[in-house]
Each structure stands twice: as C-alpha cells, then as structure tokens.
Tab-separated table of C-alpha atoms in Angstrom:
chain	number	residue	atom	x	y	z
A	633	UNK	CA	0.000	0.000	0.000
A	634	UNK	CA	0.977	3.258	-0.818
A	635	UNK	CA	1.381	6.495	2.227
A	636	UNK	CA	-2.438	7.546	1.188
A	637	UNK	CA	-4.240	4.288	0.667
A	638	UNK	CA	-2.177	3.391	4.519
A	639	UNK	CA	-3.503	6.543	5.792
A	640	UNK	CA	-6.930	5.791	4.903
A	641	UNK	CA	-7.095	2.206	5.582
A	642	UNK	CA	-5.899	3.229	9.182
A	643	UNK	CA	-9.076	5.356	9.329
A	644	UNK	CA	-11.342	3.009	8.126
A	645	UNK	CA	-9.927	0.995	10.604
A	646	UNK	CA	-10.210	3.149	13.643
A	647	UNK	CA	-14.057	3.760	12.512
A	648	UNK	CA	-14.711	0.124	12.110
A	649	UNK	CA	-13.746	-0.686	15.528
A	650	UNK	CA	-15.048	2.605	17.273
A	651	UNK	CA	-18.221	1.514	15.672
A	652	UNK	CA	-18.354	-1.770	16.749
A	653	UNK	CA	-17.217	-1.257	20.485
A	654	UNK	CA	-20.160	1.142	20.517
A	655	UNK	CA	-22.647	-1.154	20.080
A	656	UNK	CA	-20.748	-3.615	22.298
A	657	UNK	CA	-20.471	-5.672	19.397
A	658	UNK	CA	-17.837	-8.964	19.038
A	659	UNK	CA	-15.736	-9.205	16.206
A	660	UNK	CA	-17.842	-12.694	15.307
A	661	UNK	CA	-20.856	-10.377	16.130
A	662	UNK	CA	-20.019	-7.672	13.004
A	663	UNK	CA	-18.512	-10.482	10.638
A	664	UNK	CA	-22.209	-12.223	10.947
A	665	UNK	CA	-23.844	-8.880	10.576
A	666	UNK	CA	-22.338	-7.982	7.775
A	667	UNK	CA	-21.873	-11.435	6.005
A	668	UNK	CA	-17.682	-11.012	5.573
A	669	UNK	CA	-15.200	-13.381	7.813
A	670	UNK	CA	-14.164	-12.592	11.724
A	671	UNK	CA	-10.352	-12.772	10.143
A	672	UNK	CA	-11.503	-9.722	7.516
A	673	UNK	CA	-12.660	-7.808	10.217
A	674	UNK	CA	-9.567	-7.777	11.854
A	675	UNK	CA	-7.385	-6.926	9.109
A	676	UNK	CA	-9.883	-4.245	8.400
A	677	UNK	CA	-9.597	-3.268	11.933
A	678	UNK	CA	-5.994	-3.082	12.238
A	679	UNK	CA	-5.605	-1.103	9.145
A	680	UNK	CA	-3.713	-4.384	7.518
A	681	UNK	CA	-5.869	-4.685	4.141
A	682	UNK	CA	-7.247	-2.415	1.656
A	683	UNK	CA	-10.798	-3.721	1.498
A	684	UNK	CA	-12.938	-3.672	-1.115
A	685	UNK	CA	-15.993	-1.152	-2.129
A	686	UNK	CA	-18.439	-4.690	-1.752
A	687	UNK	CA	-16.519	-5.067	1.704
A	688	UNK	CA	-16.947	-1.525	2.798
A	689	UNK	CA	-20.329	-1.145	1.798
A	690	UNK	CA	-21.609	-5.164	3.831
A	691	UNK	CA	-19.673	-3.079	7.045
A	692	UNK	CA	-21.294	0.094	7.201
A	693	UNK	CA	-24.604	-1.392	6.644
A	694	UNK	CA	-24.046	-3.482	8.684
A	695	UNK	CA	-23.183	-0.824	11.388
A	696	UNK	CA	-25.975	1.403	9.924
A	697	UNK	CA	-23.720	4.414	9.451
A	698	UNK	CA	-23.235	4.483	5.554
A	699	UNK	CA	-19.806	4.105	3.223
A	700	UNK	CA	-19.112	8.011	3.769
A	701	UNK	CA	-19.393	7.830	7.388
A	702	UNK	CA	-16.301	5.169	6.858
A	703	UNK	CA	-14.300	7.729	5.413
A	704	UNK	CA	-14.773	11.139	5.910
A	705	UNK	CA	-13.743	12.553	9.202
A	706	UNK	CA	-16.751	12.529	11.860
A	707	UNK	CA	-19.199	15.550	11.439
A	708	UNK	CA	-19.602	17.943	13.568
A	709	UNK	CA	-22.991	18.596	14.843
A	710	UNK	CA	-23.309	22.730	13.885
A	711	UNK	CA	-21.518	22.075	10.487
A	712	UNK	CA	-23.952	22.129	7.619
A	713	UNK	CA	-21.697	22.665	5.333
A	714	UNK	CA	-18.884	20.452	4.187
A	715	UNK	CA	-16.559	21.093	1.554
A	716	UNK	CA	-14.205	18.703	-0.067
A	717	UNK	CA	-11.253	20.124	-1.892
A	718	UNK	CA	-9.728	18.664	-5.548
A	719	UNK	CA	-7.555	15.969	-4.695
A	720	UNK	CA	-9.184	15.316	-0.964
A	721	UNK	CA	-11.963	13.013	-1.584
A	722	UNK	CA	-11.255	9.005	-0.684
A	723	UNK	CA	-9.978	6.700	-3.289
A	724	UNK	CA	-11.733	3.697	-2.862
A	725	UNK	CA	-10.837	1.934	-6.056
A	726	UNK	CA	-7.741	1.122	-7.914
A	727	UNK	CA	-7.641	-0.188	-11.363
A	728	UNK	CA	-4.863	-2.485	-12.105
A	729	UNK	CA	-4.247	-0.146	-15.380
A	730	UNK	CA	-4.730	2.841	-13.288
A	731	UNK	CA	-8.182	3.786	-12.863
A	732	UNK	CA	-9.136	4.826	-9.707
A	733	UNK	CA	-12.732	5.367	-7.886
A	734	UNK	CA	-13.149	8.426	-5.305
A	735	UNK	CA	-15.646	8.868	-3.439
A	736	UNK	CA	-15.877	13.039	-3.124
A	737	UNK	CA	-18.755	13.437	-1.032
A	738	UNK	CA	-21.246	11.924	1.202
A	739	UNK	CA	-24.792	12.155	3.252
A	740	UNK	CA	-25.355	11.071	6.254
A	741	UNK	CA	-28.149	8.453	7.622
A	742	UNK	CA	-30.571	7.838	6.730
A	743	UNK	CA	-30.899	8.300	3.715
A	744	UNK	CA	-27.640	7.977	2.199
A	745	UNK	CA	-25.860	9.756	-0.710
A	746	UNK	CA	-22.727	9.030	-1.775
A	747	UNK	CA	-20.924	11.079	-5.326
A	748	UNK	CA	-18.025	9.559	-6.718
A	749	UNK	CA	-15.302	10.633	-9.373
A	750	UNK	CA	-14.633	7.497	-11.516
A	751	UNK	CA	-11.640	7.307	-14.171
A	752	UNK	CA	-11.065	3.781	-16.176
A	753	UNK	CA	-8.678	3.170	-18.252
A	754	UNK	CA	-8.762	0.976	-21.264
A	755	UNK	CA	-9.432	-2.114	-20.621
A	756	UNK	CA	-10.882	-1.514	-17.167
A	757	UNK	CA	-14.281	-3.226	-15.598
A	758	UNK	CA	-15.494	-3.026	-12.547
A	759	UNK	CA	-18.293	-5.381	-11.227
A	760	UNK	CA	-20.442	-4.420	-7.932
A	761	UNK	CA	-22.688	-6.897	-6.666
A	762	UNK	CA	-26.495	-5.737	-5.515
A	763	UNK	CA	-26.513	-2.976	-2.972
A	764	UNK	CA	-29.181	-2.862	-0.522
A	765	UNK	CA	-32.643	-2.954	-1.299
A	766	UNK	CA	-33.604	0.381	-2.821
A	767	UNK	CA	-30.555	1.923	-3.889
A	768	UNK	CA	-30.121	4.077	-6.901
A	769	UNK	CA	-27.881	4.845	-9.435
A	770	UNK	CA	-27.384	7.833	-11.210
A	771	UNK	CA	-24.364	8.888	-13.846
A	772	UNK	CA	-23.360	11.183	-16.580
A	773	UNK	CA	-19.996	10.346	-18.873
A	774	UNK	CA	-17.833	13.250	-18.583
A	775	UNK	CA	-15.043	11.860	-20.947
A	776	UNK	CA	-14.751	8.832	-23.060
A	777	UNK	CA	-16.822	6.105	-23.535
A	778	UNK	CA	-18.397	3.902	-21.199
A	779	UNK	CA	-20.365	0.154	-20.778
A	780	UNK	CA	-22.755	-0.300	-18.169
A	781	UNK	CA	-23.856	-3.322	-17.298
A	782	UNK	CA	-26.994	-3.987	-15.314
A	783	UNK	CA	-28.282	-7.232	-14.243
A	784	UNK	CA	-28.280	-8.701	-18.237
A	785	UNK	CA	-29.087	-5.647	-20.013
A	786	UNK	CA	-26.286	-3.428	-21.834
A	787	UNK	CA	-25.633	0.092	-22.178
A	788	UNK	CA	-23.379	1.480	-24.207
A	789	UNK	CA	-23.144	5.458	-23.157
A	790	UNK	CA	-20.910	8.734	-24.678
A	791	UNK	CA	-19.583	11.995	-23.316
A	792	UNK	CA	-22.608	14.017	-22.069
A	793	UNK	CA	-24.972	10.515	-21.767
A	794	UNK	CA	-26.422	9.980	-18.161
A	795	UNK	CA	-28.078	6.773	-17.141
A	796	UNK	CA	-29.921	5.879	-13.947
A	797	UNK	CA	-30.691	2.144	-12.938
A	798	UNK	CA	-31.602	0.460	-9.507
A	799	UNK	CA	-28.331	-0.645	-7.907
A	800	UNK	CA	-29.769	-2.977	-5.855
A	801	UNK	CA	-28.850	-5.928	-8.506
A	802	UNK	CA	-25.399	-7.136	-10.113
A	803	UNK	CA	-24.060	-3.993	-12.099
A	804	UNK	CA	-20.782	-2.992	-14.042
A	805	UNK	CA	-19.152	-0.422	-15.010
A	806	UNK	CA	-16.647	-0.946	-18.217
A	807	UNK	CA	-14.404	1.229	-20.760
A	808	UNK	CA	-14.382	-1.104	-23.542
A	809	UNK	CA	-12.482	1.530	-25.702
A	810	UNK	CA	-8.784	2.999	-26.231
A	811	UNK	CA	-8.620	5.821	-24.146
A	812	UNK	CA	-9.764	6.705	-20.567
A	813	UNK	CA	-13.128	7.168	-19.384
A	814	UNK	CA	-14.059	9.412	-16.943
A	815	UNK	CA	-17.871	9.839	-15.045
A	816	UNK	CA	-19.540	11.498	-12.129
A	817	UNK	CA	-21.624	9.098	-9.933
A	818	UNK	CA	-24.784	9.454	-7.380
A	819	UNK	CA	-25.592	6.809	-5.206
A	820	UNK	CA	-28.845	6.799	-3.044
A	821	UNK	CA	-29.637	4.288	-0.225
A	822	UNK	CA	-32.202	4.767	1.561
A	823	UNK	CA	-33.016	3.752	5.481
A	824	UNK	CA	-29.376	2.747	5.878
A	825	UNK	CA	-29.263	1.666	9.480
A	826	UNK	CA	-33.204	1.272	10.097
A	827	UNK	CA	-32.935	-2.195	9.644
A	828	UNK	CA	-30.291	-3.189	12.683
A	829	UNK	CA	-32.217	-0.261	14.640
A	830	UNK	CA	-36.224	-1.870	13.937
A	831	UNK	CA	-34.314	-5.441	15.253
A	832	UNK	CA	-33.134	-3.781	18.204
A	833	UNK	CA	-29.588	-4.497	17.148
C-alpha cells in the first residue's frame, strides 16, 4: 500500500472498531452482521488490508452508518456545510491499469448519498454486486466512452450521456475503448441503518 491508501485504511480501521465497540459488538458479532469473515474484520480493523468497495459497503450497513461515514472525518454537529477540496476526496478503487474510484462526497443516515469521481482506463471493468434494497444509481460520462452493465441488459453510453438504474442488482461499469473514461456518480440508499435499529440491534 501506498502512504495515502495506509492513511486511509488506518481510518477506516479506527471507525470500524469505534463503531463496533459502541454497540458492544464482538468481532464474530459484526462479521455475521455484515456477512464477511471474523479474520476480515480484523485486518480491516488493524488497518492491515485495503478492502474492497463490496466489503466496505456489507460493514457500514451493517453498522448502519453508511460508506461516507467510513471515510470522511466525523461531522460535527453545527456544520452544515462540508466542503471537499480537488484531490481530498477518498480513493476507494484502484484499477490495475490505473483507474481509480473516489468517493468526493457523502450524506449522512438515513438516507444515504454518496458522489463519486470514476476514471477507467482501457481495458478496465469493474463489477459491484447488488446494494441494498432500494438503492439508486445515477451517472453522466464526462469523458470517453463507457459500458454499463446492469443485471443482463447493456448500455453502451458517450460523453454528455447519463443513465440511472436500480443498484440494488449485479451492475458494471466498463471502458471497452482505447482511451480513458471518466464519469460522475450518485448513489442513493435509503433507510441505511433502520434495519439493525427496527431489530433492536
């Protein structure tokens, strides 16, 4: 890992067990909750792994606090207003040809937005498995060309297209051509959390 993707996982770490001590949860307790093993939980803990977007996204619903609230810095009750300067946002995503996916900007509970800055490069695909039920999708190309893939339906998008889908099944995102591809993304997911909190978790 890199200085920048140690710093963060270190973060995510610290977050991940602040969280989980909170609720007086056991490490078994969390790896149930969210469906991932006791062992990845630790590593995620300890700041040992750079976890996947799938993995992030099973822990923070599983906490109920949402992906952003796994990577920005905690909130402070009076501020309203959050900006996040070029460059600053959390790269949760690395290609192996370069491409990188950065999550800018987040919403807190419950209702959930997250907007992301994606770049692939040629060549580049990457698959997300259903989110919760619910969730939306919303993005516009801003360079390139682009493949989306949901469930078994295509989409083949330009520079300027936007497409919105339900990301609660199997989707992909793909640059099938010879030169980068670059696109804004909105994610929506709403009652993150309610369902732990109506089980009296």
């Amino acid at each position: 890992m890199d200085a920048e993707t140690e710093t963060l996982a270190l973060a995510i770490g610290r977050r991940v067990r602040d969280e989980r001590q909170a609720r007086d949860w056991t490490l078994d307790r969390l790896a149930a909750e969210a469906g991932v093993s006791r062992r990845m939980i630790v590593n995620v803990e300890q700041g040992a792994v750079n976890p996947s977007v799938g993995t992030l996204l099973r822990l923070s619903d599983a906490l109920g606090i949402g992906l952003p609230a796994l990577v920005e810095p905690r909130a402070v009750a009076s501020d309203l207003v959050k900006v996040t300067r070029h460059g600053a946002g959390a790269a949760l995503w690395s290609g192996e040809r370069g491409g990188r996916g950065v999550l800018v900007a987040g919403t807190e509970t419950p209702d959930v937005v997250e907007l992301w800055d994606w770049t692939l490069e040629p060549g580049e695909r990457h698959a997300s498995e259903a989110h919760s039920t619910g969730t939306r999708e919303l993005l516009q190309v801003l360079d390139g060309e682009l493949v989306i893939e949901v469930g078994d339906a295509t989409h083949a998008l330009a520079v300027g297209d936007a497409l919105t889908f339900p990301g609660d099944v199997d989707h992909a995102y793909a640059n099938t051509a010879d030169r980068p591809a670059r696109f804004s993304l909105a994610v929506f997911e709403p009652g993150v959390g309610t369902t732990h909190r109506e089980a009296g978790s």
